[in-house]
PDB file of C-alpha atoms in Angstrom:
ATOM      1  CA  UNK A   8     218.286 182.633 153.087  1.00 67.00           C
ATOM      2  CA  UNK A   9     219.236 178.862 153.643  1.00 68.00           C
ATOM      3  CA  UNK A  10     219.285 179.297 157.202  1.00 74.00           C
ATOM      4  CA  UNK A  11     215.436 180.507 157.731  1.00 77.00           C
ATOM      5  CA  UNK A  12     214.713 177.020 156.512  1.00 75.00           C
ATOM      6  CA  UNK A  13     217.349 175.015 158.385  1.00 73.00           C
ATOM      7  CA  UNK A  14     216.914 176.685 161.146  1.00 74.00           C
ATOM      8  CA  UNK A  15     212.877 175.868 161.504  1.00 78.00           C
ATOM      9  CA  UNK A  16     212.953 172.888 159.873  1.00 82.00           C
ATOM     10  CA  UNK A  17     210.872 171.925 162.965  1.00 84.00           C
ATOM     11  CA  UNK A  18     207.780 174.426 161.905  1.00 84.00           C
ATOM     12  CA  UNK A  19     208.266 173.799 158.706  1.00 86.00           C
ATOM     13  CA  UNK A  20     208.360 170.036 158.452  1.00 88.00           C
ATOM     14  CA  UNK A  21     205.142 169.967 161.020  1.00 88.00           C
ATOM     15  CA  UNK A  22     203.135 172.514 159.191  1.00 88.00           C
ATOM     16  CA  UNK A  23     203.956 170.317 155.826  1.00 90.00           C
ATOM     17  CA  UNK A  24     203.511 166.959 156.764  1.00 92.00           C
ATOM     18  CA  UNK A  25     199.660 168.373 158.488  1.00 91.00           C
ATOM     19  CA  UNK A  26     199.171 169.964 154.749  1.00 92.00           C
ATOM     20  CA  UNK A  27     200.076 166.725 153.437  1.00 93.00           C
ATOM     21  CA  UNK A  28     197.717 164.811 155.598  1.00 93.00           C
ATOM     22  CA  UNK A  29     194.602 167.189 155.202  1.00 93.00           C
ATOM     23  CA  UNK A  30     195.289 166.882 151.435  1.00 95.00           C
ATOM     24  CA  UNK A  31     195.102 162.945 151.377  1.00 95.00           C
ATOM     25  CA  UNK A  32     192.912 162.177 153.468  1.00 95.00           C
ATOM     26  CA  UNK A  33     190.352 165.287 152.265  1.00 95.00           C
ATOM     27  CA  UNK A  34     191.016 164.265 148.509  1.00 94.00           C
ATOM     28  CA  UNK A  35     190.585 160.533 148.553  1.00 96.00           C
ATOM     29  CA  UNK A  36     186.933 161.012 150.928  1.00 96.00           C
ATOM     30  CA  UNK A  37     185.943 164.124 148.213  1.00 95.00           C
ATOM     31  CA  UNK A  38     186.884 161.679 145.352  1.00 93.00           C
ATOM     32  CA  UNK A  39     183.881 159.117 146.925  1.00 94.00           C
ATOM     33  CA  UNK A  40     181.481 161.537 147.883  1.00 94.00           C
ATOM     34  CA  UNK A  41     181.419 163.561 145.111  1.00 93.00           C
ATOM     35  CA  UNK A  42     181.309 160.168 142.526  1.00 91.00           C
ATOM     36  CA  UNK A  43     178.157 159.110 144.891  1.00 92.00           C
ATOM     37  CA  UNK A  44     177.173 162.755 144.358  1.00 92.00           C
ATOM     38  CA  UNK A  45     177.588 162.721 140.625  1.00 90.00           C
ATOM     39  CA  UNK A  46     175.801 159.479 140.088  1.00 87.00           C
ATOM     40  CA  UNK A  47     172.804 160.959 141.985  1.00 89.00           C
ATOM     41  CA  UNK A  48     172.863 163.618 139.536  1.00 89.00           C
ATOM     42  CA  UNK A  49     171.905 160.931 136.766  1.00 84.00           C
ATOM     43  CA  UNK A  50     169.980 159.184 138.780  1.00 83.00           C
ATOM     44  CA  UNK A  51     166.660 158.245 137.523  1.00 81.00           C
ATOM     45  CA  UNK A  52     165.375 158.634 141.219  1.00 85.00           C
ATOM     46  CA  UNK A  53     163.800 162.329 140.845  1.00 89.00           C
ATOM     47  CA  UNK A  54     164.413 162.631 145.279  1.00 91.00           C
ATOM     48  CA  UNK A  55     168.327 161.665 144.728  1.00 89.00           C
ATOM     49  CA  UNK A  56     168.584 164.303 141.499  1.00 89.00           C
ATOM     50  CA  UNK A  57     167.270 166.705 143.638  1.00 92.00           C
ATOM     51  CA  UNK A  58     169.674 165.776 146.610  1.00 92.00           C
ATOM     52  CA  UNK A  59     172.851 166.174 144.454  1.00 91.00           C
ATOM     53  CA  UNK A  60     171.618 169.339 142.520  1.00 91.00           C
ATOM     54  CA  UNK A  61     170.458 171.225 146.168  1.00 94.00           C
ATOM     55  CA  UNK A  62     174.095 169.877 147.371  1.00 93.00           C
ATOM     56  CA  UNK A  63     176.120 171.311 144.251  1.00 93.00           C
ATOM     57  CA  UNK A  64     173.631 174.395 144.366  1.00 92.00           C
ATOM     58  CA  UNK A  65     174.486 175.428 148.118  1.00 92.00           C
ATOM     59  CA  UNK A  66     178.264 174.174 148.474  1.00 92.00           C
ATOM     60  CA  UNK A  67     179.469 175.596 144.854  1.00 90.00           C
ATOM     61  CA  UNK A  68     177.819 178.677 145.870  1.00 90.00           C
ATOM     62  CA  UNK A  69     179.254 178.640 149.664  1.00 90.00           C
ATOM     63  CA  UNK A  70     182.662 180.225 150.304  1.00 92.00           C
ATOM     64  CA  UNK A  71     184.620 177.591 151.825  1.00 92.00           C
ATOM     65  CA  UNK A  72     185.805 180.389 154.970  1.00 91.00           C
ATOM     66  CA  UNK A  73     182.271 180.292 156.238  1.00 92.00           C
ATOM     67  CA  UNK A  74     182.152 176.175 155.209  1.00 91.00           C
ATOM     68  CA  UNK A  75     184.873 176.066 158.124  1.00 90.00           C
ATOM     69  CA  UNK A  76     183.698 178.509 160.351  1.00 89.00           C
ATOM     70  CA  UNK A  77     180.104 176.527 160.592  1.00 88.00           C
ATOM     71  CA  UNK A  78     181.986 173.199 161.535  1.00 86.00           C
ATOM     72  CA  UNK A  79     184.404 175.101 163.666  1.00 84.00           C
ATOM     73  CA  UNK A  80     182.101 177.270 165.480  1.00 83.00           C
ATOM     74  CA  UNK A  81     178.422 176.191 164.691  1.00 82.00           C
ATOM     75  CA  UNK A  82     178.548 172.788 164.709  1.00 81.00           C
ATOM     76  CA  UNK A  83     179.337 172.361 168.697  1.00 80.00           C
ATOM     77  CA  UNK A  84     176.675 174.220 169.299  1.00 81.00           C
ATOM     78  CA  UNK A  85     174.306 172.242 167.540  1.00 82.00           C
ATOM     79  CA  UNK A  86     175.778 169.286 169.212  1.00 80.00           C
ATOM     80  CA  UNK A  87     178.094 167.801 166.564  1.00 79.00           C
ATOM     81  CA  UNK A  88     180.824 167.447 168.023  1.00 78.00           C
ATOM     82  CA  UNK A  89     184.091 166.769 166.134  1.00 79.00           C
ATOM     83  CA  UNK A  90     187.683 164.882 167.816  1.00 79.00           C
ATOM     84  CA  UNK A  91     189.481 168.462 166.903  1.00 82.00           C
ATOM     85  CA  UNK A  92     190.406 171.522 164.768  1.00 83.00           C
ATOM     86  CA  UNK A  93     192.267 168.780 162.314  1.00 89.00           C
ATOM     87  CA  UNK A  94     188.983 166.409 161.664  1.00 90.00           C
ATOM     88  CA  UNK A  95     187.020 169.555 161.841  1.00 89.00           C
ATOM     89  CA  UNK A  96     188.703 170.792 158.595  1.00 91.00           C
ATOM     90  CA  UNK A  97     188.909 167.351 156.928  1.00 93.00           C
ATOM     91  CA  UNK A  98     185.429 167.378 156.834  1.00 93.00           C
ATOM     92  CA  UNK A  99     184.789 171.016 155.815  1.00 93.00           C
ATOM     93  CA  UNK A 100     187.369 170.473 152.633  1.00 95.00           C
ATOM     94  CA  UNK A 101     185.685 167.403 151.639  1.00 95.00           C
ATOM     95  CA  UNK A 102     182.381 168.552 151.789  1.00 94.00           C
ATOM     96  CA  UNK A 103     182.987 171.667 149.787  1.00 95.00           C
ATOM     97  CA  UNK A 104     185.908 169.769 147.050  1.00 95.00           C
ATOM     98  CA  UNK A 105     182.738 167.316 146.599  1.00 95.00           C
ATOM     99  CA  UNK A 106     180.857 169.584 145.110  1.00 94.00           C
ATOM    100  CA  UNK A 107     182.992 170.031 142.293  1.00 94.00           C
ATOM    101  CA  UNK A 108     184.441 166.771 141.540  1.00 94.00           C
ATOM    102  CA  UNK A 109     180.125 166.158 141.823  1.00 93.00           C
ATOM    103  CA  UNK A 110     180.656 168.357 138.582  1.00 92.00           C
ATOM    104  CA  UNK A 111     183.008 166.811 137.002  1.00 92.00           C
ATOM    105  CA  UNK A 112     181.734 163.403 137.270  1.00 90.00           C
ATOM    106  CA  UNK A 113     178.706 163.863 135.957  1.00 89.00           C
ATOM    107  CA  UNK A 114     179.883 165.913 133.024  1.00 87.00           C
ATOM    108  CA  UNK A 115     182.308 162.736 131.735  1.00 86.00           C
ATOM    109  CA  UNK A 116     179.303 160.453 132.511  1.00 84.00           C
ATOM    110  CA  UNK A 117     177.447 162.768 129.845  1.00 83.00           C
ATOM    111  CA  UNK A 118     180.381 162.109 127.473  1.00 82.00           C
ATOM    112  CA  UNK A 119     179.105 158.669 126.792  1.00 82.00           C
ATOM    113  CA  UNK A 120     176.786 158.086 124.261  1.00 79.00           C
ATOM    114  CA  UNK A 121     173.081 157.125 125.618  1.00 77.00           C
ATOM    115  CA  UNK A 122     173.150 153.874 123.272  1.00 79.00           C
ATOM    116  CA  UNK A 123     175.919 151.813 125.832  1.00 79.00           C
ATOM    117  CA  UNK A 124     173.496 152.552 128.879  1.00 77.00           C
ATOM    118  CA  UNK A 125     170.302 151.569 127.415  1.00 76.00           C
ATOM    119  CA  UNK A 126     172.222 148.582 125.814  1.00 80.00           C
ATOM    120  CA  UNK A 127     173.512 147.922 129.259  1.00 78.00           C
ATOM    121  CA  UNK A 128     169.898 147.548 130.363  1.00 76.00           C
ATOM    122  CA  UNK A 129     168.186 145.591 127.545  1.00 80.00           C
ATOM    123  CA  UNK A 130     170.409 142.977 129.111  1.00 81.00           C
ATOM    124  CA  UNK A 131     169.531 142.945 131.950  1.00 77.00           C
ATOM    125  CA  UNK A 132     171.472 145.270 134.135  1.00 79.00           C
ATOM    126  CA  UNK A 133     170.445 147.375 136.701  1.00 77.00           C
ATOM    127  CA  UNK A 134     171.240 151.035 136.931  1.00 75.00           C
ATOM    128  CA  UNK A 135     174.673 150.410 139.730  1.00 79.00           C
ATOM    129  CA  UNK A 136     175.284 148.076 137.416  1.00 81.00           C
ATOM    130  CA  UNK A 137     175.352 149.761 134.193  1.00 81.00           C
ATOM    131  CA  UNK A 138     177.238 152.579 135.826  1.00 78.00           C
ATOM    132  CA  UNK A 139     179.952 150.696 137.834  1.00 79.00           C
ATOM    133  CA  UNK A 140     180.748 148.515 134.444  1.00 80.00           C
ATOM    134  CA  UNK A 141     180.310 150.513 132.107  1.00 80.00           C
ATOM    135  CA  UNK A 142     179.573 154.394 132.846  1.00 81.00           C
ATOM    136  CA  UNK A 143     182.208 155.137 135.295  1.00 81.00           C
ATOM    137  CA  UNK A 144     184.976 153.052 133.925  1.00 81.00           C
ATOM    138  CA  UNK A 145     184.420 154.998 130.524  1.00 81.00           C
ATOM    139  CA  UNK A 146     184.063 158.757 132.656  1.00 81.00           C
ATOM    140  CA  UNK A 147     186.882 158.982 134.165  1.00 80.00           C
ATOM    141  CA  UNK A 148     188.956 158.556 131.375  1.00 80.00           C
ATOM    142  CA  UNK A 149     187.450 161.701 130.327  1.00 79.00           C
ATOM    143  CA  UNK A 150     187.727 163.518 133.618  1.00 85.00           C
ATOM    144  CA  UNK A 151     191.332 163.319 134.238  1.00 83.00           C
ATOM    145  CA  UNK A 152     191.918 166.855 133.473  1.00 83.00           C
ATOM    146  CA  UNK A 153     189.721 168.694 135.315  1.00 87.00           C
ATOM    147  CA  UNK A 154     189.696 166.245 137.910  1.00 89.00           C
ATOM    148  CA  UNK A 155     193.253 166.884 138.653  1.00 89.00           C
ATOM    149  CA  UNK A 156     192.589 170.495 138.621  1.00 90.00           C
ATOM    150  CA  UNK A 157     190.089 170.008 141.327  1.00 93.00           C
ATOM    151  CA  UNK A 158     192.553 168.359 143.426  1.00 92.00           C
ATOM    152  CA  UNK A 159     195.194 170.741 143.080  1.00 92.00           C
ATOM    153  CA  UNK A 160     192.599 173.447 143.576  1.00 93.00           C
ATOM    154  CA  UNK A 161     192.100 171.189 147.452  1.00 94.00           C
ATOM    155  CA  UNK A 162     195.878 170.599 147.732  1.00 93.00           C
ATOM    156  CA  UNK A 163     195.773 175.020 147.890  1.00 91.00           C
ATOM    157  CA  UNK A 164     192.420 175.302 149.757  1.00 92.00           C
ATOM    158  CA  UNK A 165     194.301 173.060 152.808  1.00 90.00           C
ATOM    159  CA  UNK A 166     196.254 177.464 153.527  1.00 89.00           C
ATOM    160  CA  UNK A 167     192.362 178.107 155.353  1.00 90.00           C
ATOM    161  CA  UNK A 168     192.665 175.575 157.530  1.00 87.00           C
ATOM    162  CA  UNK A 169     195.194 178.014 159.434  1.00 84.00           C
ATOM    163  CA  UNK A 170     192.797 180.290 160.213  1.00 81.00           C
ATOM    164  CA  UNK A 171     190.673 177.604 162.376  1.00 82.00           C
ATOM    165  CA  UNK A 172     193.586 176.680 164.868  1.00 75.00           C
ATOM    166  CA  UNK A 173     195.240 173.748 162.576  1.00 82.00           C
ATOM    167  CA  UNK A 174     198.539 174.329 162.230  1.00 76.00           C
ATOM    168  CA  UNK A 175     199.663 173.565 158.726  1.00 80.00           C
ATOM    169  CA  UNK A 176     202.111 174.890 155.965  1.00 82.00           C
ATOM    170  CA  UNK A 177     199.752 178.373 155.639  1.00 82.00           C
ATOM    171  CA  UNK A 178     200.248 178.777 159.766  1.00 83.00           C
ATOM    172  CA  UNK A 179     203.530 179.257 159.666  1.00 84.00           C
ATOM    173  CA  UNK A 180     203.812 182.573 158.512  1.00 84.00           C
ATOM    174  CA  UNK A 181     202.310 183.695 162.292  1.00 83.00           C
ATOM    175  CA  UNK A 182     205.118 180.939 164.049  1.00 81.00           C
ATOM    176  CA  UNK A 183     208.143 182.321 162.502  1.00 83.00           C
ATOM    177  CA  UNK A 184     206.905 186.176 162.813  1.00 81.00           C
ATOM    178  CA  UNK A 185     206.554 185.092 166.667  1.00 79.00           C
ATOM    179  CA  UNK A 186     210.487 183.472 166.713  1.00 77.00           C
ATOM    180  CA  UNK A 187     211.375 187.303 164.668  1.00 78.00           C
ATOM    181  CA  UNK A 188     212.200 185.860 161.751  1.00 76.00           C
ATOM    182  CA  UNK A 189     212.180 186.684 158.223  1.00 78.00           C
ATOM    183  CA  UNK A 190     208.333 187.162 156.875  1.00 82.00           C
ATOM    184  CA  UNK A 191     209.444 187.633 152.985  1.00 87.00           C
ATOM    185  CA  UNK A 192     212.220 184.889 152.881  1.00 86.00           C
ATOM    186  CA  UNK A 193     209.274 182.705 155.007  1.00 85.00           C
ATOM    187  CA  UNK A 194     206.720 183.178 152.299  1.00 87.00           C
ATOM    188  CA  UNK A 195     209.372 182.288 149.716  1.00 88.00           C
ATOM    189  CA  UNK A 196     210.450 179.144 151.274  1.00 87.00           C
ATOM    190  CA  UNK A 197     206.340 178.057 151.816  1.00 88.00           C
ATOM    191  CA  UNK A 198     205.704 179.078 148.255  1.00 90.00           C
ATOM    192  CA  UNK A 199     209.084 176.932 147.329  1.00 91.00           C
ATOM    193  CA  UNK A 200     207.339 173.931 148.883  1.00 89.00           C
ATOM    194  CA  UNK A 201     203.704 174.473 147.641  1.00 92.00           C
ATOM    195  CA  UNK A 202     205.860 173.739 144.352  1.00 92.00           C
ATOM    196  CA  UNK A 203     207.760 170.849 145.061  1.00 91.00           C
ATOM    197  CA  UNK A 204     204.115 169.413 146.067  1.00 91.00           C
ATOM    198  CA  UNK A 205     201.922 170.684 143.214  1.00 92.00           C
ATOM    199  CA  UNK A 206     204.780 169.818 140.318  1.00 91.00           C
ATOM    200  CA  UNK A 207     204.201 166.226 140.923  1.00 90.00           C
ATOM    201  CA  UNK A 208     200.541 166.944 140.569  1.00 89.00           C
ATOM    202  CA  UNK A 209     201.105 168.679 137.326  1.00 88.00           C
ATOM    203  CA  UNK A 210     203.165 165.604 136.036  1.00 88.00           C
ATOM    204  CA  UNK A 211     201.368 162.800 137.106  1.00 86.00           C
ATOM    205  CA  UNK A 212     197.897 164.702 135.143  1.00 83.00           C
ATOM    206  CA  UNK A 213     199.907 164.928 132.256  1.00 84.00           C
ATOM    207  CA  UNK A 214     200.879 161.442 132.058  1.00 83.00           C
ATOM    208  CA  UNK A 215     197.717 160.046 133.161  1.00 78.00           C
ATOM    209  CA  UNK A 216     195.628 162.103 129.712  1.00 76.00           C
ATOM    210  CA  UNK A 217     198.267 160.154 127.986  1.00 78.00           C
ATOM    211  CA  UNK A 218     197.723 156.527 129.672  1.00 73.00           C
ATOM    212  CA  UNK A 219     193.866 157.221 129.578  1.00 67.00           C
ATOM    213  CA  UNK A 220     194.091 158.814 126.140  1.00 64.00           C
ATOM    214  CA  UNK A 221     191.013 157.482 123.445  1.00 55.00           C
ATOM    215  CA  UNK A 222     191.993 157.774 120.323  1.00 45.00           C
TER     216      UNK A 222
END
C-alpha cells in the first residue's frame, strides 16, 4: 500500500503542491471580490445592487464545469487570452467561489442592527466609511462559519481543474493508471491527503467561532 505512495511521490507531491496553489491563490482573490461583491449588494447605488444581484444570479446558478470550459475554450476565441491552463482556472474558481462568499457577506452585514449605520452617518461618515469601520469589522465575526465552509467547498472544487489540462491532486488518478498502478489504493492515498488538508480547515473554523465569539 505504502509503496504506491513512495514510489510516486513525484506525481503526488506535484499534483498537491498545484492543489495547494490554486486553493490560495483562488481563495484569498474570491475573499476580495466577493466582499466588493457583497458590499454592492447594500449599496445604496441602485446600478451597483443590480451588478452584484445579476453576478450572484448567473454564477450561483452556473455549474462551475461550464465556468471553466468558457475560460478554457471560449475565452481565446473571444480574444482573452490567459498565460495558461493554471491562471485559466484561478480565475474560473474565483469568479464562481465569489459568488457565494458575495452571499455570505452580505447576510452578516444584515446581522447588524440598522441603528450603528445610520449613527455612523449622522456623524458624518460616508457609506466606505461606515462599512470599513464599522459594518465589516462587525460581519465577519458573524460569517466565520459559513465562510469557512465556502472555502473548503473551493479547497474541493480545485479536483475540476483536472479536466482542463492542469495537473493537480484530482489528475493523478489518469498519471498513475498510465505508470499501471493501483487505481483503488491511488484514490485512497488522494482521499488520505484531501484530509490532512481539509482537517486543518475544520480546526482552524472551530477555533476562530471561538476567538470571534459575541457573547
Amino acid at each position: 500500500m505504502f509503496s504506491v505512495l513512495t514510489d510516486n511521490w513525484d506525481l503526488f507531491g506535484h499534483g498537491f503542491w498545484t492543489t495547494i496553489k490554486l486553493f490560495l491563490i483562488s481563495g484569498v482573490l474570491s475573499l476580495v471580490l466577493g466582499t466588493l461583491l457583497g458590499t454592492f449588494r447594500v449599496s445604496p447605488v441602485p446600478a451597483l445592487r443590480g451588478v452584484g444581484t445579476g453576478y450572484v444570479n448567473v454564477l450561483r446558478n452556473t455549474p462551475l464545469t461550464l465556468v471553466f470550459a468558457f475560460l478554457v475554450f471560449g475565452a481565446p476565441k473571444m480574444n482573452i487570452e490567459l498565460p495558461s491552463f493554471f491562471w485559466s482556472a484561478v480565475v474560473a474558481l474565483t469568479i464562481y467561489t465569489s459568488a457565494f462568499i458575495c452571499e455570505v457577506v452580505r447576510s452578516g452585514i444584515n446581522t447588524i442592527p440598522p441603528g450603528q449605520t445610520e449613527a455612523g452617518r449622522a456623524i458624518g461618515m460616508s457609506f466606505i466609511q461606515v462599512l470599513s469601520v464599522i459594518v465589516l469589522p462587525q460581519a465577519f465575526r458573524a460569517i466565520v462559519p459559513p465562510l469557512m465552509s465556502v472555502l473548503i467547498a473551493l479547497l474541493k472544487n480545485t479536483t475540476i481543474a483536472a479536466g482542463f489540462s492542469v495537473a493537480e491532486a484530482g489528475a493523478i488518478p489518469a498519471a498513475m493508471n498510465e505508470r499501471g498502478e493501483n487505481q483503488m489504493l491511488t484514490l485512497v492515498w488522494i482521499t488520505i491527503g484531501f484530509l490532512v488538508l481539509i482537517v486543518p480547515l475544520i480546526f482552524l473554523q472551530r477555533y476562530a467561532e471561538r476567538k470571534t465569539a459575541v457573547a
